[in-house]
Each structure stands twice: as C-alpha cells, then as structure tokens.
PDB file of C-alpha atoms and ligand atoms in Angstrom:
ATOM      1  CA  MET X   1     106.427  92.105 112.373  1.00 97.00           C
ATOM      2  CA  ARG X   2     106.362  95.768 113.341  1.00 98.00           C
ATOM      3  CA  ILE X   3     108.238  98.244 111.157  1.00 98.00           C
ATOM      4  CA  LEU X   4     108.775 101.943 111.916  1.00 98.00           C
ATOM      5  CA  PHE X   5     110.013 104.319 109.197  1.00 99.00           C
ATOM      6  CA  VAL X   6     111.855 107.388 110.454  1.00 99.00           C
ATOM      7  CA  CYS X   7     112.853 110.676 108.819  1.00 98.00           C
ATOM      8  CA  LEU X   8     113.419 114.174 110.171  1.00 98.00           C
ATOM      9  CA  GLY X   9     109.991 115.838 110.117  1.00 98.00           C
ATOM     10  CA  ASN X  10     107.659 112.835 109.617  1.00 98.00           C
ATOM     11  CA  ILE X  11     105.808 114.818 106.945  1.00 98.00           C
ATOM     12  CA  CYS X  12     107.593 113.846 103.694  1.00 98.00           C
ATOM     13  CA  ARG X  13     109.714 110.697 103.450  1.00 98.00           C
ATOM     14  CA  SER X  14     108.661 108.448 106.333  1.00 98.00           C
ATOM     15  CA  PRO X  15     104.878 108.848 105.880  1.00 98.00           C
ATOM     16  CA  SER X  16     105.471 108.118 102.184  1.00 98.00           C
ATOM     17  CA  ALA X  17     107.481 105.008 103.099  1.00 98.00           C
ATOM     18  CA  GLU X  18     104.765 103.922 105.503  1.00 98.00           C
ATOM     19  CA  ALA X  19     102.077 104.312 102.816  1.00 98.00           C
ATOM     20  CA  VAL X  20     104.120 102.547 100.117  1.00 98.00           C
ATOM     21  CA  MET X  21     104.867  99.588 102.385  1.00 98.00           C
ATOM     22  CA  ARG X  22     101.295  99.354 103.606  1.00 98.00           C
ATOM     23  CA  GLY X  23     100.038  99.350 100.001  1.00 97.00           C
ATOM     24  CA  LEU X  24     102.494  96.621  99.070  1.00 98.00           C
ATOM     25  CA  ILE X  25     101.471  94.457 102.019  1.00 98.00           C
ATOM     26  CA  GLU X  26      97.788  94.896 101.139  1.00 97.00           C
ATOM     27  CA  ARG X  27      98.357  94.067  97.465  1.00 96.00           C
ATOM     28  CA  GLU X  28     100.237  90.913  98.436  1.00 95.00           C
ATOM     29  CA  GLY X  29      97.509  90.005 100.920  1.00 96.00           C
ATOM     30  CA  LEU X  30      99.999  89.608 103.766  1.00 96.00           C
ATOM     31  CA  GLU X  31      98.995  89.544 107.405  1.00 96.00           C
ATOM     32  CA  GLY X  32     100.809  90.137 110.668  1.00 96.00           C
ATOM     33  CA  PHE X  33     102.488  93.407 109.718  1.00 98.00           C
ATOM     34  CA  GLU X  34     102.202  96.675 111.610  1.00 98.00           C
ATOM     35  CA  ILE X  35     103.643  99.730 109.862  1.00 98.00           C
ATOM     36  CA  ASP X  36     104.147 103.203 111.317  1.00 98.00           C
ATOM     37  CA  SER X  37     106.336 106.284 110.868  1.00 98.00           C
ATOM     38  CA  ALA X  38     107.847 108.997 113.059  1.00 98.00           C
ATOM     39  CA  GLY X  39     110.349 111.860 112.951  1.00 98.00           C
ATOM     40  CA  THR X  40     113.505 112.509 114.912  1.00 98.00           C
ATOM     41  CA  GLY X  41     112.537 116.213 115.018  1.00 98.00           C
ATOM     42  CA  ASP X  42     109.495 117.751 116.694  1.00 98.00           C
ATOM     43  CA  TRP X  43     108.732 120.804 114.483  1.00 97.00           C
ATOM     44  CA  HIS X  44     105.784 119.236 112.677  1.00 98.00           C
ATOM     45  CA  VAL X  45     104.257 117.089 115.429  1.00 98.00           C
ATOM     46  CA  GLY X  46     100.485 116.884 114.900  1.00 98.00           C
ATOM     47  CA  SER X  47     100.621 118.058 111.272  1.00 98.00           C
ATOM     48  CA  PRO X  48      99.416 116.024 108.309  1.00 98.00           C
ATOM     49  CA  ALA X  49     101.927 115.045 105.611  1.00 98.00           C
ATOM     50  CA  ASP X  50     103.295 117.705 103.246  1.00 98.00           C
ATOM     51  CA  PRO X  51     100.711 118.406 100.474  1.00 97.00           C
ATOM     52  CA  ARG X  52     103.431 117.812  97.855  1.00 98.00           C
ATOM     53  CA  ALA X  53     104.085 114.320  99.248  1.00 98.00           C
ATOM     54  CA  ILE X  54     100.354 113.570  99.279  1.00 98.00           C
ATOM     55  CA  ALA X  55      99.938 114.820  95.683  1.00 98.00           C
ATOM     56  CA  ALA X  56     102.865 112.792  94.310  1.00 98.00           C
ATOM     57  CA  ALA X  57     101.709 109.664  96.146  1.00 98.00           C
ATOM     58  CA  THR X  58      98.060 110.050  95.081  1.00 98.00           C
ATOM     59  CA  GLU X  59      99.162 110.058  91.420  1.00 98.00           C
ATOM     60  CA  ARG X  60     100.562 106.587  91.984  1.00 97.00           C
ATOM     61  CA  GLY X  61      97.601 105.300  93.930  1.00 97.00           C
ATOM     62  CA  VAL X  62      99.488 105.481  97.234  1.00 98.00           C
ATOM     63  CA  ALA X  63      97.387 106.815 100.146  1.00 97.00           C
ATOM     64  CA  ILE X  64      99.291 108.813 102.754  1.00 98.00           C
ATOM     65  CA  GLY X  65      97.445 109.408 106.027  1.00 96.00           C
ATOM     66  CA  GLY X  66      98.090 110.208 109.651  1.00 97.00           C
ATOM     67  CA  THR X  67      99.747 113.070 111.455  1.00 98.00           C
ATOM     68  CA  ALA X  68     103.378 113.574 112.422  1.00 98.00           C
ATOM     69  CA  ARG X  69     104.791 112.322 115.688  1.00 98.00           C
ATOM     70  CA  GLN X  70     108.273 112.215 117.158  1.00 98.00           C
ATOM     71  CA  VAL X  71     110.221 109.028 117.859  1.00 98.00           C
ATOM     72  CA  GLU X  72     109.894 108.045 121.513  1.00 97.00           C
ATOM     73  CA  PRO X  73     111.955 105.668 123.665  1.00 96.00           C
ATOM     74  CA  ALA X  74     109.121 103.099 123.772  1.00 97.00           C
ATOM     75  CA  ASP X  75     109.481 102.669 119.974  1.00 98.00           C
ATOM     76  CA  PHE X  76     112.781 100.847 120.493  1.00 98.00           C
ATOM     77  CA  GLY X  77     111.021  98.139 122.451  1.00 97.00           C
ATOM     78  CA  TYR X  78     107.828  97.962 120.421  1.00 98.00           C
ATOM     79  CA  PHE X  79     109.124  97.802 116.832  1.00 98.00           C
ATOM     80  CA  ASP X  80     111.108  94.930 115.331  1.00 98.00           C
ATOM     81  CA  LEU X  81     112.709  97.108 112.680  1.00 98.00           C
ATOM     82  CA  ILE X  82     113.314 100.867 112.737  1.00 98.00           C
ATOM     83  CA  LEU X  83     114.352 102.131 109.323  1.00 98.00           C
ATOM     84  CA  ALA X  84     116.005 105.523 108.948  1.00 98.00           C
ATOM     85  CA  MET X  85     115.523 107.388 105.686  1.00 98.00           C
ATOM     86  CA  ASP X  86     119.025 108.839 105.745  1.00 98.00           C
ATOM     87  CA  ARG X  87     122.368 108.540 107.497  1.00 98.00           C
ATOM     88  CA  SER X  88     121.825 111.643 109.620  1.00 98.00           C
ATOM     89  CA  ASN X  89     118.582 110.300 111.080  1.00 98.00           C
ATOM     90  CA  HIS X  90     120.204 106.875 111.443  1.00 98.00           C
ATOM     91  CA  ALA X  91     122.984 108.404 113.539  1.00 98.00           C
ATOM     92  CA  ASN X  92     120.497 110.427 115.587  1.00 98.00           C
ATOM     93  CA  LEU X  93     118.402 107.327 116.291  1.00 98.00           C
ATOM     94  CA  LEU X  94     121.455 105.350 117.378  1.00 98.00           C
ATOM     95  CA  ALA X  95     122.397 108.165 119.754  1.00 98.00           C
ATOM     96  CA  MET X  96     119.036 107.904 121.538  1.00 97.00           C
ATOM     97  CA  GLU X  97     118.798 106.064 124.829  1.00 94.00           C
ATOM     98  CA  GLY X  98     117.675 102.468 124.380  1.00 94.00           C
ATOM     99  CA  ALA X  99     118.438 102.300 120.623  1.00 97.00           C
ATOM    100  CA  ASP X 100     119.265  98.743 119.536  1.00 95.00           C
ATOM    101  CA  PRO X 101     121.698  98.748 116.572  1.00 95.00           C
ATOM    102  CA  GLU X 102     120.278  95.384 115.470  1.00 95.00           C
ATOM    103  CA  LYS X 103     116.870  96.981 114.933  1.00 97.00           C
ATOM    104  CA  VAL X 104     117.858 100.486 113.848  1.00 98.00           C
ATOM    105  CA  ARG X 105     118.926 100.276 110.213  1.00 98.00           C
ATOM    106  CA  LEU X 106     119.336 102.456 107.145  1.00 98.00           C
ATOM    107  CA  PHE X 107     116.449 101.925 104.679  1.00 98.00           C
ATOM    108  CA  ARG X 108     118.497 101.795 101.475  1.00 98.00           C
ATOM    109  CA  GLU X 109     121.134  99.611 103.075  1.00 97.00           C
ATOM    110  CA  MET X 110     118.376  97.157 104.104  1.00 96.00           C
ATOM    111  CA  ALA X 111     117.070  97.354 100.529  1.00 96.00           C
ATOM    112  CA  GLY X 112     120.453  96.200  99.219  1.00 96.00           C
ATOM    113  CA  GLU X 113     121.445  99.565  97.758  1.00 97.00           C
ATOM    114  CA  GLY X 114     124.332 100.387 100.067  1.00 97.00           C
ATOM    115  CA  ASP X 115     125.112 103.274 102.378  1.00 97.00           C
ATOM    116  CA  LEU X 116     122.767 105.753 100.654  1.00 98.00           C
ATOM    117  CA  ASP X 117     120.191 108.338 101.752  1.00 98.00           C
ATOM    118  CA  VAL X 118     116.610 108.786 100.652  1.00 98.00           C
ATOM    119  CA  PRO X 119     117.197 112.458  99.739  1.00 98.00           C
ATOM    120  CA  ASP X 120     115.320 115.094 101.750  1.00 98.00           C
ATOM    121  CA  PRO X 121     112.758 116.653  99.340  1.00 98.00           C
ATOM    122  CA  TYR X 122     111.507 119.367 101.721  1.00 97.00           C
ATOM    123  CA  TYR X 123     113.396 122.361 100.315  1.00 96.00           C
ATOM    124  CA  GLY X 124     113.389 121.195  96.692  1.00 93.00           C
ATOM    125  CA  GLY X 125     110.851 121.030  93.871  1.00 89.00           C
ATOM    126  CA  GLU X 126     108.099 118.581  92.994  1.00 89.00           C
ATOM    127  CA  ASP X 127     110.570 116.258  91.233  1.00 94.00           C
ATOM    128  CA  GLY X 128     112.146 115.451  94.581  1.00 97.00           C
ATOM    129  CA  PHE X 129     108.949 113.826  95.787  1.00 98.00           C
ATOM    130  CA  ASP X 130     108.774 111.593  92.715  1.00 98.00           C
ATOM    131  CA  GLU X 131     112.395 110.590  93.191  1.00 98.00           C
ATOM    132  CA  VAL X 132     111.639 109.709  96.829  1.00 98.00           C
ATOM    133  CA  LEU X 133     108.694 107.544  95.747  1.00 98.00           C
ATOM    134  CA  ASP X 134     110.813 105.793  93.098  1.00 98.00           C
ATOM    135  CA  ILE X 135     113.390 104.889  95.751  1.00 98.00           C
ATOM    136  CA  LEU X 136     110.741 103.835  98.275  1.00 98.00           C
ATOM    137  CA  GLU X 137     108.746 101.685  95.839  1.00 98.00           C
ATOM    138  CA  ARG X 138     111.858  99.909  94.574  1.00 98.00           C
ATOM    139  CA  GLY X 139     113.344  99.500  98.051  1.00 98.00           C
ATOM    140  CA  SER X 140     110.151  98.307  99.723  1.00 98.00           C
ATOM    141  CA  VAL X 141     109.821  95.333  97.388  1.00 98.00           C
ATOM    142  CA  ILE X 142     113.337  94.178  98.302  1.00 97.00           C
ATOM    143  CA  LEU X 143     112.828  94.979 101.972  1.00 97.00           C
ATOM    144  CA  LEU X 144     109.632  92.942 102.119  1.00 97.00           C
ATOM    145  CA  GLU X 145     111.336  89.983 100.428  1.00 96.00           C
ATOM    146  CA  THR X 146     114.165  90.260 102.960  1.00 94.00           C
ATOM    147  CA  VAL X 147     111.997  90.359 106.076  1.00 93.00           C
ATOM    148  CA  ARG X 148     109.739  87.532 104.861  1.00 90.00           C
ATOM    149  CA  ARG X 149     112.707  85.161 104.578  1.00 87.00           C
TER     150      ARG X 149
HETATM  151  P1  4NP P 201     111.026 114.716 106.073  1.00 55.03           P
HETATM  152  O1  4NP P 201     111.262 116.151 105.409  1.00 55.03           O
HETATM  153  O2  4NP P 201     112.114 114.538 107.087  1.00 55.03           O
HETATM  154  O3  4NP P 201     111.143 113.788 104.916  1.00 55.03           O
HETATM  155  O4  4NP P 201     109.632 114.767 106.689  1.00 55.03           O
HETATM  156  C1  4NP P 201     111.468 117.313 106.144  1.00 55.03           C
HETATM  157  C2  4NP P 201     110.398 117.955 106.721  1.00 55.03           C
HETATM  158  C3  4NP P 201     110.586 119.127 107.420  1.00 55.03           C
HETATM  159  C4  4NP P 201     111.863 119.641 107.549  1.00 55.03           C
HETATM  160  C5  4NP P 201     112.936 118.991 106.979  1.00 55.03           C
HETATM  161  C6  4NP P 201     112.739 117.824 106.280  1.00 55.03           C
HETATM  162  N1  4NP P 201     112.049 120.866 108.251  1.00 55.03           N
HETATM  163  O5  4NP P 201     113.199 121.364 108.274  1.00 55.03           O
HETATM  164  O6  4NP P 201     111.092 121.417 108.808  1.00 55.03           O
END
C-alpha cells in the first residue's frame, strides 16, 4: 500500500502527515506500507520542512524528515492513495493530467470527518501547527483502520 500526502508547499502539512502516519505504522508493527509527501506548488522544492512544523512534531515524538518535492504525473500511477490536505489542493490534483478520482481523496473526508480542510498553518502562529498535528494524529488512526479493512 503506497500513500502520498499532498499539500501546497510540502513543508508544513504533508510532511507532518507523512511523519505521523509513518510513526503510527511503526508503532503498530505493520509492514507493506510506503508513505511519502509532495506539494502541488514548486516554491519550496528542495527545502526541508518548516522549522515550526519540525518543532511542534518533535514535542510529540514525531520525526519529520526529507525535503520538499512537487507532485509529478508518475505519482498517479505509483501511489494507491493520494490524500490532499485541503479542498484547494484536492481540486488542483484532480485537474492534473492522469489524476484518478478513485485514488485522489481529501484526507479528512477519508478520515470520516467530512468535507473539511487541514488548515494551512504557514501564515499563522505556532498554535496552527499543533492544531494540524491534532487533526493528523486523530485522522491517521481512522485512515489506517480504513485502509487495513
Ligand atoms: P503547506 O504550507 O502547504 O502545509 O506546506 C504552506 C507552505 C508554503 C506556502 C503556503 C503554505 N507558501 O505560500 O509558500
């Protein structure tokens, strides 16, 4: 099972989602999962995650790594599930050539929370990063239960 998390810059929400899900999979001792993240935008390609995202995650024992990359057409073939952090990125993914609406889904919708965004914390304060992690930790548990069924 290959899961790709997607946000706008690939420096705040999707690398956090990737790290949360990876941690959960490790804690549960599950095998056969491949987790990655990417952005629909290209401004931060090659940059590490936002220091505020890393700091908030580290406090919870969640290890964010990697550098930002942009979504590429090959991702639509490679990944089984492509989870957008918000409705804007969901729409942008679906507009890309080769996007499969069966695979491209909204994270919170997949987590049973409805048509809701993981709010963009980039221009806000530190609290925004904690709120993002709360949503991701809660949602990832449900998501993992869903995909394991
Ligand atoms: P992300 O946050 O999509 O969660 O990585 C953002 C990062 C950068 C920008 C916007 C959102 N930006 O405008 O550069």
